[in-house]
XYZ file of C-alpha atoms in Angstrom:
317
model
C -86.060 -2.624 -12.492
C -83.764 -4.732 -14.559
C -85.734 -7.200 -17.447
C -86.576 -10.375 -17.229
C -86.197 -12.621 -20.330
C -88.286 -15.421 -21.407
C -85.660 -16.447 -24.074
C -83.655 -18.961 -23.971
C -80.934 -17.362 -25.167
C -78.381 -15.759 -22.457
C -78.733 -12.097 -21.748
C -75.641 -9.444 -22.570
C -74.842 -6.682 -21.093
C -73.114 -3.726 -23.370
C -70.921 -1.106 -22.206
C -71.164 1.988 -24.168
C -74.190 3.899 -25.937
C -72.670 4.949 -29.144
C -72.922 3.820 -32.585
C -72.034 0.472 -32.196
C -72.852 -0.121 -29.227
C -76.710 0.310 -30.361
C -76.426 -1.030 -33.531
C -75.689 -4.518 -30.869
C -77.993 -3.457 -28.768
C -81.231 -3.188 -31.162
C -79.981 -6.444 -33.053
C -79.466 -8.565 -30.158
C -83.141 -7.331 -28.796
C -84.571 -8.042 -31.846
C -83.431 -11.784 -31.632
C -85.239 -11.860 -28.353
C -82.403 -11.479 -26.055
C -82.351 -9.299 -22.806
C -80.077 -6.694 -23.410
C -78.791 -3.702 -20.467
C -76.819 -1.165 -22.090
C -74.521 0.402 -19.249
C -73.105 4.113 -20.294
C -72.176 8.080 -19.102
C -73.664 9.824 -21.624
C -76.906 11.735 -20.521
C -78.117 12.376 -23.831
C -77.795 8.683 -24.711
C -79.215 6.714 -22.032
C -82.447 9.362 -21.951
C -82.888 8.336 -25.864
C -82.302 4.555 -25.057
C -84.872 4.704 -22.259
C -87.254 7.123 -23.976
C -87.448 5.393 -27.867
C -85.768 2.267 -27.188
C -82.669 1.614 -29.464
C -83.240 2.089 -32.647
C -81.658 0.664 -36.103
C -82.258 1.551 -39.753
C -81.882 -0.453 -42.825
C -80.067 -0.243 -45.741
C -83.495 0.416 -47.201
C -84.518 3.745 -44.577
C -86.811 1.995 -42.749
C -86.915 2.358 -39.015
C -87.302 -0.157 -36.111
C -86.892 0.253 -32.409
C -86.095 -2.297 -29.924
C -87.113 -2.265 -26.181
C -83.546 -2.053 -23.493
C -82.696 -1.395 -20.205
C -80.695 1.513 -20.092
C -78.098 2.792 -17.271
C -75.363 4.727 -15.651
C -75.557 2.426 -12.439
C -73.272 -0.567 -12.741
C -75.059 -1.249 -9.857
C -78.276 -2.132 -11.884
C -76.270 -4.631 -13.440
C -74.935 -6.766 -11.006
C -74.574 -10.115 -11.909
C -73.745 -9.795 -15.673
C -72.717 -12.982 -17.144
C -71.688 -11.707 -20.684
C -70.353 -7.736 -21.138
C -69.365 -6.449 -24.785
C -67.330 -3.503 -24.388
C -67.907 -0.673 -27.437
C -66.680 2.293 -25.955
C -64.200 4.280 -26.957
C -60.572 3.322 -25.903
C -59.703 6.380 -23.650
C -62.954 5.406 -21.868
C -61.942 1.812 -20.934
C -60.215 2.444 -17.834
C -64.379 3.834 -16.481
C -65.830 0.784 -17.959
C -62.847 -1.519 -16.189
C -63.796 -0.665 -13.213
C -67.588 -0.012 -13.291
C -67.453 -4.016 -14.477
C -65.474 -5.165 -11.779
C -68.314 -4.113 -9.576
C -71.299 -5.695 -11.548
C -70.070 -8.856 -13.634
C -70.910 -12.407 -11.982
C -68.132 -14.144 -10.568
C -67.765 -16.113 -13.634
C -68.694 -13.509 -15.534
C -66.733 -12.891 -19.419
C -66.020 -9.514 -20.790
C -65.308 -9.496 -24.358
C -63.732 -6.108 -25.816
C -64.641 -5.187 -29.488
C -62.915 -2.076 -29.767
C -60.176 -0.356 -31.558
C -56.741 -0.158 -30.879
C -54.342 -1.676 -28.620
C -54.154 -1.298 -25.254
C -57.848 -2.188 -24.058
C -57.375 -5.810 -23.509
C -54.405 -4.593 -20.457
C -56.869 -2.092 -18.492
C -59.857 -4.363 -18.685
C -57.542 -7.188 -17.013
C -56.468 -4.934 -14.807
C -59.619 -4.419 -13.101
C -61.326 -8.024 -14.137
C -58.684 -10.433 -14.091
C -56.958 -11.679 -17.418
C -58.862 -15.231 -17.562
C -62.035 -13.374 -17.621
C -61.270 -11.466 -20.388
C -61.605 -12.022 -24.421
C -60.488 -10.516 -27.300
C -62.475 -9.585 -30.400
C -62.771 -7.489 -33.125
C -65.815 -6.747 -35.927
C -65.560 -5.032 -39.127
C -69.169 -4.836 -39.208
C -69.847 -0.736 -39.504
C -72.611 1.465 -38.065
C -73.548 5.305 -38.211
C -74.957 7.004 -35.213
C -77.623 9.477 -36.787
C -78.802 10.771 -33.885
C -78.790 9.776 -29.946
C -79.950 5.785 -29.551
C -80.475 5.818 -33.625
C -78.141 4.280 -36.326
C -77.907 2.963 -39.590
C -75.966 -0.409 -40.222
C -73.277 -0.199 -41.963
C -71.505 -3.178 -44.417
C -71.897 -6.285 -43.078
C -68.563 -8.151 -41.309
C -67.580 -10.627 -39.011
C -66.915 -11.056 -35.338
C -63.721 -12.599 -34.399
C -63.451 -13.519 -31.238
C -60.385 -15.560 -29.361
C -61.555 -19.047 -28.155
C -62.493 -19.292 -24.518
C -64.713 -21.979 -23.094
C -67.375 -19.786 -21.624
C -67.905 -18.237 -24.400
C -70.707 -20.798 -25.769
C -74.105 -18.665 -24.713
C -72.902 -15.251 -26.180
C -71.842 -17.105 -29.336
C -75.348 -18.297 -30.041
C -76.627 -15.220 -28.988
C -74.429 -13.062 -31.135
C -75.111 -15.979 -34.197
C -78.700 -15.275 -33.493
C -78.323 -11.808 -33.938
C -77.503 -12.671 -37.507
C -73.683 -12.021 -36.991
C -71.275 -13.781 -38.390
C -68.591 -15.100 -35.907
C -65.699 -16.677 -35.625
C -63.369 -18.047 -33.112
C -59.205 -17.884 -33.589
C -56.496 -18.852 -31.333
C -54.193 -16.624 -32.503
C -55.171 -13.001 -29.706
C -52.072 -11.222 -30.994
C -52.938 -11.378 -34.299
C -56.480 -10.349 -33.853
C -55.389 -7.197 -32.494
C -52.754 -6.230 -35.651
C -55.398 -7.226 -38.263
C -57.989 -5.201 -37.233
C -55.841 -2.665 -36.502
C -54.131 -3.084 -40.181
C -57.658 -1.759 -41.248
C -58.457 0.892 -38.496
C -55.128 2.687 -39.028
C -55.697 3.087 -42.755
C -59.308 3.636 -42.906
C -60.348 5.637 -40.196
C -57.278 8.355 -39.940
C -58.017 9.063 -43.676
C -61.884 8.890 -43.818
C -61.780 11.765 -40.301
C -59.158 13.905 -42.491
C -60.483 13.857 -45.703
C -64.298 14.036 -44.181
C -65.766 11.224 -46.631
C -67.112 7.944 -46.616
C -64.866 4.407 -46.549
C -65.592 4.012 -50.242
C -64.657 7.481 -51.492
C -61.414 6.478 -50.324
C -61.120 4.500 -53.024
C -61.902 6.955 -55.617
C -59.534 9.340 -54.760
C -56.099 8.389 -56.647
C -53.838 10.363 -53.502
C -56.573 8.917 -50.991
C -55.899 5.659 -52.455
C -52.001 5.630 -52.186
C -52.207 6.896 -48.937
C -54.544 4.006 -47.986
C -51.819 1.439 -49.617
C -48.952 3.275 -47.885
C -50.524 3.677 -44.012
C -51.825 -0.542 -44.524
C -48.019 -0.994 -45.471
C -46.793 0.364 -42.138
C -48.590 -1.303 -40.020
C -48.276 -4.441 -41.872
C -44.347 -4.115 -41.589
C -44.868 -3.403 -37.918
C -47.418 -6.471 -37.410
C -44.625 -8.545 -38.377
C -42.231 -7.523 -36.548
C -44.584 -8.092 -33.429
C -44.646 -11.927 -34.902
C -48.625 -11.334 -35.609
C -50.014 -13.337 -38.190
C -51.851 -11.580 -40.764
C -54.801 -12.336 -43.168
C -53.489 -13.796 -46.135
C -53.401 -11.489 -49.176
C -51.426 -7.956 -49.964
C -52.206 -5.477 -47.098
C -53.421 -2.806 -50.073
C -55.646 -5.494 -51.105
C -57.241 -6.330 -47.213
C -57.583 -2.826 -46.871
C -59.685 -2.037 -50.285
C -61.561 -4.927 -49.680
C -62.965 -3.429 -46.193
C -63.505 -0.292 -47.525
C -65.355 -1.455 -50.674
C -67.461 -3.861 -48.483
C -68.532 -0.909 -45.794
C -68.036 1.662 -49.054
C -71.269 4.175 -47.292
C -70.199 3.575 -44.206
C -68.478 6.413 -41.975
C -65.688 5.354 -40.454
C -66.165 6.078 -36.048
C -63.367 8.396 -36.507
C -65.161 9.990 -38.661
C -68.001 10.531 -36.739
C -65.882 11.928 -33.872
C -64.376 14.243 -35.400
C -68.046 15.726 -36.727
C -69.302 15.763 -33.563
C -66.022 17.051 -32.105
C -65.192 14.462 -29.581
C -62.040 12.893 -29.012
C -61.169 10.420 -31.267
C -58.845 7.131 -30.810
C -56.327 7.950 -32.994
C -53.871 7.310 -29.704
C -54.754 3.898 -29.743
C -54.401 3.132 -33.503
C -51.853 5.398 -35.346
C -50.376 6.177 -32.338
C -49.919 2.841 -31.108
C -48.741 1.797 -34.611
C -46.007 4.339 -34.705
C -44.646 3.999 -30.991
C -44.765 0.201 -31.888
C -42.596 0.815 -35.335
C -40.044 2.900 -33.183
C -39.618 -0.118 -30.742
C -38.803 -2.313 -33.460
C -36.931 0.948 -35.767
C -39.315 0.613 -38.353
C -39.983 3.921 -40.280
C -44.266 4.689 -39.965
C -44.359 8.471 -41.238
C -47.781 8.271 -42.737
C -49.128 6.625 -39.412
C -47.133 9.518 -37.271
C -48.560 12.623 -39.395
C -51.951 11.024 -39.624
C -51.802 10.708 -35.384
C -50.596 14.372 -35.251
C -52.918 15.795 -37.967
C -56.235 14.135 -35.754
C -54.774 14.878 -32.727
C -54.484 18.587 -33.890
C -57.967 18.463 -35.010
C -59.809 16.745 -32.259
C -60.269 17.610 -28.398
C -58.361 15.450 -25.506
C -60.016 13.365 -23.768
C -60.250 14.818 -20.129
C -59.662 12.107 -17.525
C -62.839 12.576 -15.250
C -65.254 13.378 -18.644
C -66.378 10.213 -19.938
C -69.804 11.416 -20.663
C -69.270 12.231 -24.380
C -70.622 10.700 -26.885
């Protein structure tokens, strides 16, 4: 049976049961707000149901936080608010589970990397029900329904009037969000930082901050932010003021122990989204004939180390 809250905050509904989507999970239920994680991985759910999902500190300690866990979109008919952390080449699942179980005026609001996710969730939802968002906050899955926060970010979301109750509930959470106008450009900056962190951090096996320590890791990191920075403008986004180097260092420095997602694919050898952000990035440059040869060997060097995603197994990690 699904929960019933006694907050007064609005409930949420998550799609996914990976790293971030439990680090939300287990922060949002600790505010006090109802939380259903929806998701197709066996191992997952079973932990989520079992122990609850559970977050540690910067400081090792433990805490677990009670959800309602689910591969039944069923179960979660009448969602008001869905945040979408699941991997991009599992989007087009999620799109249409959703369509079955948000309310009529029901929001879905996709936090993920890459481009492309936006287009298959409106495809299945309808485009005025959907918003855009990113977070550079970081987590590590350490085990199934158990991570570790990463460095602390912020949520930027697009501005849409019904987005009022997830905002305080997100705010209550103790995340920092804000709202922009600008979707387009929300997608190119946070993919300015997920093409030059995350390819690097899955090759090189280290953490965001080693990156940074490593002269040649370093220039690459300068060189791939570069790319996609030229590219970002030629798709008229508007970027965060400041150098692109300097955007990306600052990331990496702030979420320095973190391990990038990509990262944590490739240890766990599951497909990675390297389509969506390198890849994307470098079909985008050769629209506009802009030259992205660190972006196109860093998509060809995951992709060559990585599994594809099948298209009927979306119960990985």
């Amino acid at each position: 049976m699904h929960p019933q809250s006694g907050s007064h905050f609005s409930s949420v509904l998550i799609a996914g049961t990976g790293a971030m989507a439990t680090l939300f999970a287990a922060r949002l239920a600790r505010a006090g707000i109802t939380v259903s994680m929806l998701g197709a991985w066996p191992g997952g759910l079973k932990a989520l149901r079992d122990n609850g999902a559970r977050l540690v500190d910067s400081a090792g300690h433990e805490q677990s936080f009670s959800v309602f866990a689910t591969s039944d979109p069923r179960a979660c008919q009448g969602a008001r608010h869905a945040l979408v952390l699941v991997k991009s080449w599992q989007t087009d699942r999620v799109a249409h589970q959703l369509a079955d179980c948000l309310a009529d005026d029901g929001l879905v609001v996709t936090l993920q990397n890459g481009l492309g996710n936006r287009e298959t969730l409106a495809a299945s939802v309808g485009e005025a029900r959907v918003v855009l968002g990113s977070t550079t906050t970081g987590a590590t899955r350490l085990g199934p329904g158990l991570v570790k926060a990463g460095g602390e970010g912020i949520i930027s979301l697009e501005h849409h009037e019904g987005l009022g109750p997830l905002k305080e509930a997100l705010e209550s959470a103790g995340f920092r969000v804000e709202l922009i106008k600008d979707a387009r450009s929300l997608l190119w900056n946070k993919l300015l930082i997920s093409s030059a962190i995350n390819p690097l951090t899955a090759l090189l096996r280290i953490s965001n901050g080693q990156l940074l320590e490593r002269p040649t890791a370093r220039a690459l990191l300068h060189a791939l932010a570069e790319e996609t920075a030229a590219v970002a403008l030629a798709e008229k986004a508007t970027l965060s003021p400041g150098a692109p180097a300097a955007i990306v260092e600052d990331i990496a420095l702030r979420t320095a122990a973190n391990h990038s997602s990509m990262f944590q694919d490739i240890q766990r050898g599951a497909p990675t989204e390297i389509d969506a952000i390198c890849g994307a990035v470098a079909r985008a440059g050769e629209r506009h004939g802009i030259p992205t040869p660190i972006n196109l060997a860093c998509w060809q060097l995951v992709s060559a180390l990585a599994p594809t995603p099948r298209d009927n197994d979306d119960r990985r990690p």
